[in-house]
Short mmCIF file of C-alpha atoms in Angstrom, two decimals:
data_model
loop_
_atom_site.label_atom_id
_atom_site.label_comp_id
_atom_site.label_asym_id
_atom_site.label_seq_id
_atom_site.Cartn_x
_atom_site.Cartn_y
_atom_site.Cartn_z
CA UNK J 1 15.32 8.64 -4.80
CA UNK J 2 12.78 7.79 -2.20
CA UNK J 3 13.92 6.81 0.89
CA UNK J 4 13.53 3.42 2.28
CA UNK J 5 15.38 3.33 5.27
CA UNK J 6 11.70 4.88 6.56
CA UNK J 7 11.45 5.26 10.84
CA UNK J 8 10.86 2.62 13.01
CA UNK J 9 10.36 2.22 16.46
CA UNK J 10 11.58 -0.86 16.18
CA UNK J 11 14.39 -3.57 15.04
CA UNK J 12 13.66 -4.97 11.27
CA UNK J 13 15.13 -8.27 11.18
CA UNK J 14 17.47 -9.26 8.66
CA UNK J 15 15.09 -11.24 6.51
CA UNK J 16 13.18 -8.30 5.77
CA UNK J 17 15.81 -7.27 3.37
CA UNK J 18 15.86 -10.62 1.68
CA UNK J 19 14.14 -11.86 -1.34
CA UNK J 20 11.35 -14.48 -0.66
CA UNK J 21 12.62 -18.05 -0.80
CA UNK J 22 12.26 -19.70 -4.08
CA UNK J 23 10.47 -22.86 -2.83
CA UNK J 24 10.55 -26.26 -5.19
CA UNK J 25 7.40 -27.73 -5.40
CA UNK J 26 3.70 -27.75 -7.49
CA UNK J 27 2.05 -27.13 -4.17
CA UNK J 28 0.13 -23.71 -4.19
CA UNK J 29 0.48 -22.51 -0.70
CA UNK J 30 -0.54 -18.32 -0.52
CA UNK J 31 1.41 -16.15 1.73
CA UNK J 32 2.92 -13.18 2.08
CA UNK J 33 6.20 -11.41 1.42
CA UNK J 34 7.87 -8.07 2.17
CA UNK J 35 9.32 -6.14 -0.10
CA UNK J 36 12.13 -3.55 1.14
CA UNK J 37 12.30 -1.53 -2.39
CA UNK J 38 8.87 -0.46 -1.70
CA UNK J 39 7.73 -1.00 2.04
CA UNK J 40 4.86 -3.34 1.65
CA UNK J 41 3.99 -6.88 2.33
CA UNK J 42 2.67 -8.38 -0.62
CA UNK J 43 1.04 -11.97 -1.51
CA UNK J 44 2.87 -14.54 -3.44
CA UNK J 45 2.08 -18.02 -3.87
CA UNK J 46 4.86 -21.05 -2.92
CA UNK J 47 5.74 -23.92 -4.21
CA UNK J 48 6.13 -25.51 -0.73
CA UNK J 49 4.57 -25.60 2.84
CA UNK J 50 7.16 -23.43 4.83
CA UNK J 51 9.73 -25.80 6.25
CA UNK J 52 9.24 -25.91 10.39
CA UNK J 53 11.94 -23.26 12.01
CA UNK J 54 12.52 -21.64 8.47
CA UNK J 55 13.66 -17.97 9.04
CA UNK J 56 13.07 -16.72 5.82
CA UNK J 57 11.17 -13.82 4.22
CA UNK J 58 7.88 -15.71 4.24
CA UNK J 59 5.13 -14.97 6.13
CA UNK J 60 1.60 -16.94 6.68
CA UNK J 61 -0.47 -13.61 6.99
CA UNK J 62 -0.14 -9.94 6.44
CA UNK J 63 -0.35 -9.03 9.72
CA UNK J 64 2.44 -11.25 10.42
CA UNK J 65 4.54 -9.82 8.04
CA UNK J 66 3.62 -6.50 8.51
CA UNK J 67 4.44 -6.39 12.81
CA UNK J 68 8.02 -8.55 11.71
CA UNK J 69 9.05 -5.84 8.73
CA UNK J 70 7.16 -2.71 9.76
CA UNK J 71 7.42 -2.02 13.32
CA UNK J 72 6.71 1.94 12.31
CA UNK J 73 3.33 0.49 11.86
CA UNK J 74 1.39 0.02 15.02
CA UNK J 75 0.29 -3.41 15.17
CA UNK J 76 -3.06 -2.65 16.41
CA UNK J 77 -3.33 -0.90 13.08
CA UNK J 78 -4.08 -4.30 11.63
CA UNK J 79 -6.75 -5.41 14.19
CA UNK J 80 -10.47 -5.38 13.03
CA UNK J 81 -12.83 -2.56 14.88
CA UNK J 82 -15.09 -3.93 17.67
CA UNK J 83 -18.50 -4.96 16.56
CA UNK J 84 -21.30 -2.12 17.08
CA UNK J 85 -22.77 -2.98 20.54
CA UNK J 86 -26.65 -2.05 21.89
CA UNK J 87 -26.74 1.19 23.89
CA UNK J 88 -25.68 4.67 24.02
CA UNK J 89 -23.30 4.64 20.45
CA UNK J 90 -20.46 6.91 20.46
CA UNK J 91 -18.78 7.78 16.97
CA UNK J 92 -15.54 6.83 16.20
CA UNK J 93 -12.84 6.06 13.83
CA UNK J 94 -10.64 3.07 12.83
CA UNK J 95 -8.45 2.25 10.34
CA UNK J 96 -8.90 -0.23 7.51
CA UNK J 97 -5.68 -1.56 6.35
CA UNK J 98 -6.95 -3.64 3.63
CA UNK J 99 -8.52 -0.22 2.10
CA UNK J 100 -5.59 1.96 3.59
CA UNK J 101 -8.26 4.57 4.85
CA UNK J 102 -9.96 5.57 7.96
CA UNK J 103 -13.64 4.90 8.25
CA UNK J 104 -16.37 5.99 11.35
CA UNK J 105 -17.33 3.56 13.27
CA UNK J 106 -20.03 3.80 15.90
CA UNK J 107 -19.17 2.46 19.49
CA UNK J 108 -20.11 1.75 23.02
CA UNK J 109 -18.15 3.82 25.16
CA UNK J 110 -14.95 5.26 25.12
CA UNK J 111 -12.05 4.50 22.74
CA UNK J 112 -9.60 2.67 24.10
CA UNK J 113 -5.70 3.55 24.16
CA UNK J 114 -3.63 1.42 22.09
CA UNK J 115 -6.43 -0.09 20.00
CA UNK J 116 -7.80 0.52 16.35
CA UNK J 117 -10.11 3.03 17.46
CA UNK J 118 -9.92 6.66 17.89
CA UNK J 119 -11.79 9.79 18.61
CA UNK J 120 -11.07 11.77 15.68
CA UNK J 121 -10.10 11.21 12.17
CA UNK J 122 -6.57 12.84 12.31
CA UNK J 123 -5.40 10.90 15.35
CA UNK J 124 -6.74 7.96 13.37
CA UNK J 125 -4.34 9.15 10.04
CA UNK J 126 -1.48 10.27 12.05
CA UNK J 127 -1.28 6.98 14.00
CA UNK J 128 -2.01 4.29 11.67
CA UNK J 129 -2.80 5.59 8.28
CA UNK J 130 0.22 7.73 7.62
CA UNK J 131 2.95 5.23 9.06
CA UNK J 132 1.13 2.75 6.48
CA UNK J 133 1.73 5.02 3.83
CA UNK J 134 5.25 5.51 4.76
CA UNK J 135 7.51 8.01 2.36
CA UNK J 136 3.89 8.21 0.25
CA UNK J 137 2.74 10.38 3.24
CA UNK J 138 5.42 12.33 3.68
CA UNK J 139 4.76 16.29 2.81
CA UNK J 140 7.54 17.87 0.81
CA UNK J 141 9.83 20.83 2.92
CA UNK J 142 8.85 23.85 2.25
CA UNK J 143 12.64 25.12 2.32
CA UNK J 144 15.49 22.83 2.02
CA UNK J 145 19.52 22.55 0.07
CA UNK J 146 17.76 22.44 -3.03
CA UNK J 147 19.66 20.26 -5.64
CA UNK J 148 19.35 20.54 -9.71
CA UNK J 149 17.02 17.52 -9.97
CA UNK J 150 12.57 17.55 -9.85
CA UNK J 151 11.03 14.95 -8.31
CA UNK J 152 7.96 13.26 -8.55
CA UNK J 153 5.54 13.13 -5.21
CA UNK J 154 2.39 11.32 -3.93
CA UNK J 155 0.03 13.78 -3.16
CA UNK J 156 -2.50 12.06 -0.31
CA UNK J 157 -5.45 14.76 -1.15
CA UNK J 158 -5.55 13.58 -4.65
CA UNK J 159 -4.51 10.25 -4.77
CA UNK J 160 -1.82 10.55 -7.02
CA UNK J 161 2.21 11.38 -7.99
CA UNK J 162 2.75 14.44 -9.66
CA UNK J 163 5.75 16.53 -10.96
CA UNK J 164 6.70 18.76 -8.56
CA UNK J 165 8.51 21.66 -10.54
CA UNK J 166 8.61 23.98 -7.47
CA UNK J 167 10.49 22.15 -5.19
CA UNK J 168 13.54 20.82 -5.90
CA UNK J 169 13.78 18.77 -2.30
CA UNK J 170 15.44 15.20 -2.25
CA UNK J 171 14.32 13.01 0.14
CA UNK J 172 11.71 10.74 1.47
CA UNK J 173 8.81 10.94 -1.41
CA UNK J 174 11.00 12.30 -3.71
CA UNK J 175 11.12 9.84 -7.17
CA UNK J 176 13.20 10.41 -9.81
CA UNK J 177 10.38 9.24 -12.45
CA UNK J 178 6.77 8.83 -11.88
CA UNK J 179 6.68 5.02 -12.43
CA UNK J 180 9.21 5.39 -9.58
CA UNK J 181 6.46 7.21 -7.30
CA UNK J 182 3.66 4.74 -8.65
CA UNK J 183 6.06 1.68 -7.96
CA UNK J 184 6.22 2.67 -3.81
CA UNK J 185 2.57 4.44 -3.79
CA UNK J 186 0.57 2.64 -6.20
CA UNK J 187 -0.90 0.41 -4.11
CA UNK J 188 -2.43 3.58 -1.96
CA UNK J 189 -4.34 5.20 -5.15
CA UNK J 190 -8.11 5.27 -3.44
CA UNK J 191 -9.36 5.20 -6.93
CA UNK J 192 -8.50 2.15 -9.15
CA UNK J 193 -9.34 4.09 -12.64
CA UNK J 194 -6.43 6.70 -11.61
CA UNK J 195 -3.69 3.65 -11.22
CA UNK J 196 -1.31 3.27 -13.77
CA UNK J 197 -0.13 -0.13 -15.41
CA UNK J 198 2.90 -1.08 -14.34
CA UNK J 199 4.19 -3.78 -11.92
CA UNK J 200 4.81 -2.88 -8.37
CA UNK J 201 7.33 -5.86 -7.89
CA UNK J 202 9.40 -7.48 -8.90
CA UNK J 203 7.78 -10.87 -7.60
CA UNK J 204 4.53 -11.84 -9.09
CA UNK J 205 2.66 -15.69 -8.71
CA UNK J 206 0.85 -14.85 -11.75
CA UNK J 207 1.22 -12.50 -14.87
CA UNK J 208 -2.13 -12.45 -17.08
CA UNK J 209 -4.18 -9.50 -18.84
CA UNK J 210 -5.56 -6.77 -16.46
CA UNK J 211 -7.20 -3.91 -17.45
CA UNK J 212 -6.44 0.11 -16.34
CA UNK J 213 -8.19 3.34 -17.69
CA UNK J 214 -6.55 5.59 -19.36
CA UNK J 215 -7.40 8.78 -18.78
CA UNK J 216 -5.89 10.83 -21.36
CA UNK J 217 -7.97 8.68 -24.36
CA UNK J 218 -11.00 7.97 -21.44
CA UNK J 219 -10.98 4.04 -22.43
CA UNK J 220 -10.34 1.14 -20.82
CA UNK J 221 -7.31 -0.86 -21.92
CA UNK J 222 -5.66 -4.08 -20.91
CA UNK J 223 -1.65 -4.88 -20.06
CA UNK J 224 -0.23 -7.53 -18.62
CA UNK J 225 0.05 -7.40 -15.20
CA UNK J 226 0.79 -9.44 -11.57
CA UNK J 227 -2.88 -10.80 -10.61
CA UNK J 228 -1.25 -10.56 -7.17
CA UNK J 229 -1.05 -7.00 -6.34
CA UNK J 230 -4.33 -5.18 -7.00
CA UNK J 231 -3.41 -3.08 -9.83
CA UNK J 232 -5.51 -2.05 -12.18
CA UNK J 233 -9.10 -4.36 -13.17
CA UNK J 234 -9.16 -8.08 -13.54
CA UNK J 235 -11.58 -7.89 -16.51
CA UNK J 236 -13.29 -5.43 -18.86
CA UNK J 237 -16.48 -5.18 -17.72
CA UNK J 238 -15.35 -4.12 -13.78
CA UNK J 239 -13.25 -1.09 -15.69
CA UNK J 240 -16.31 -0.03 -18.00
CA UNK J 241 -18.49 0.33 -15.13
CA UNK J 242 -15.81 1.44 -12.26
CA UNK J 243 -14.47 4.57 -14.57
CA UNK J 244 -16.33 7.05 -16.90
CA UNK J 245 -19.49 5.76 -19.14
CA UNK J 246 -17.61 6.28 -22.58
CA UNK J 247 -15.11 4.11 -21.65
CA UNK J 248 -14.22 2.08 -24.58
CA UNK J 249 -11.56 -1.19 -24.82
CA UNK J 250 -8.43 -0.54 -26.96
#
């Protein structure tokens, strides 16, 4: 199974293990949550304001929950570039958590240590990008104490889990069943008409009908699916255009 006790280089509090607090209320108050099973911090919306001195798995921002329950994620990981200032420009790179990718950026001056910007793409993926991804970004050993089981692996160049019928390597991104490997890397997939419709979590605000392509049949079809996590299309029309012209609805 993928591994989930991923490295740190830091101290994960105890909370980060628990499930978000059930809170009693009609309020709608959005935060965020994390969720150990598959190393993210997710939204979710409460039925309270958070009680003053609550230590609970409940966090007011991302970024809050991400520096509390990832600490193998730089915080500065999080931070926005600096705007483009007048001058001699100097390209760069940073890393957009929200899109889990590095984009250039164009500078003045030098790129600063211990900041979201870097000289070179790789430095970029191997500091913030890759710790994001966690077990997703793992490669597979090329030689290991191979057992009788295949796995299924997130591949980063395509975007994707396969079957991996070479390698019979346990370990960190190593799934027993591809919904397994879309459950933890899902949220990763660059391109929306290659997700799959399942549910990341098992905590969702809302459940309603999303939409997904299927690529075997080339159409767009709907499932019902957490509104929270960014799988798959809210509506129709934003599959049909996002994924191949002869898209149909089933």
């Amino acid at each position: 199974v993928g591994c989930t006790e991923f490295g740190t280089t830091g101290t994960v509090p105890a909370i980060c293990k628990e499930d978000p607090p059930q809170e009693q209320g009609r309020a709608n108050h959005r935060g965020w949550f994390y969720d150990y099973n598959i190393d993210a911090c997710l939204v979710l919306i409460f039925g309270a304001p958070r009680a003053e001195n609550e230590v609970v798995n409940r966090f007011e921002t991302r970024e809050q929950c991400s520096k509390t329950c990832r600490p193998h994620v730089k915080s500065f990981c999080f931070d926005d570039p600096p705007k483009t200032s007048h001058g001699k420009l100097n390209r760069k790179w940073f890393y957009n958590s929200t899109q889990a990718k590095c984009f250039m950026i164009s500078i003045n001056g030098k790129a600063p240590k211990n900041t979201n910007v870097f000289n070179t793409e790789a430095k970029c993926n191997k500091i913030c990008r890759d710790p994001d991804f966690g077990d997703c970004a793992v490669k597979p050993p090329e030689t290991c104490h191979e057992s009788d089981t295949e796995y299924y692996r997130y591949d980063l160049e395509t975007g994707g889990c396969y079957h991996d019928t070479r390698r019979r390597c346990p370990g960190r991104n190593a799934f027993p069943t591809s919904d397994d490997c879309y459950k933890h890397c899902e949220r990763f997939v660059p391109n929306k008409c290659k997700q799959v419709p399942l549910n990341i979590s098992a905590f969702c605000s809302t459940y309603g009908n999303r939409y997904y392509y299927d690529q075997k049949q080339k159409r767009c079809k709907s499932f019902v699916g957490s509104d929270d996590h960014g799988i798959g299309f809210y509506n129709l029309t934003e599959c049909e255009k996002s994924c191949p012209r002869d898209s149909k609805s089933g």
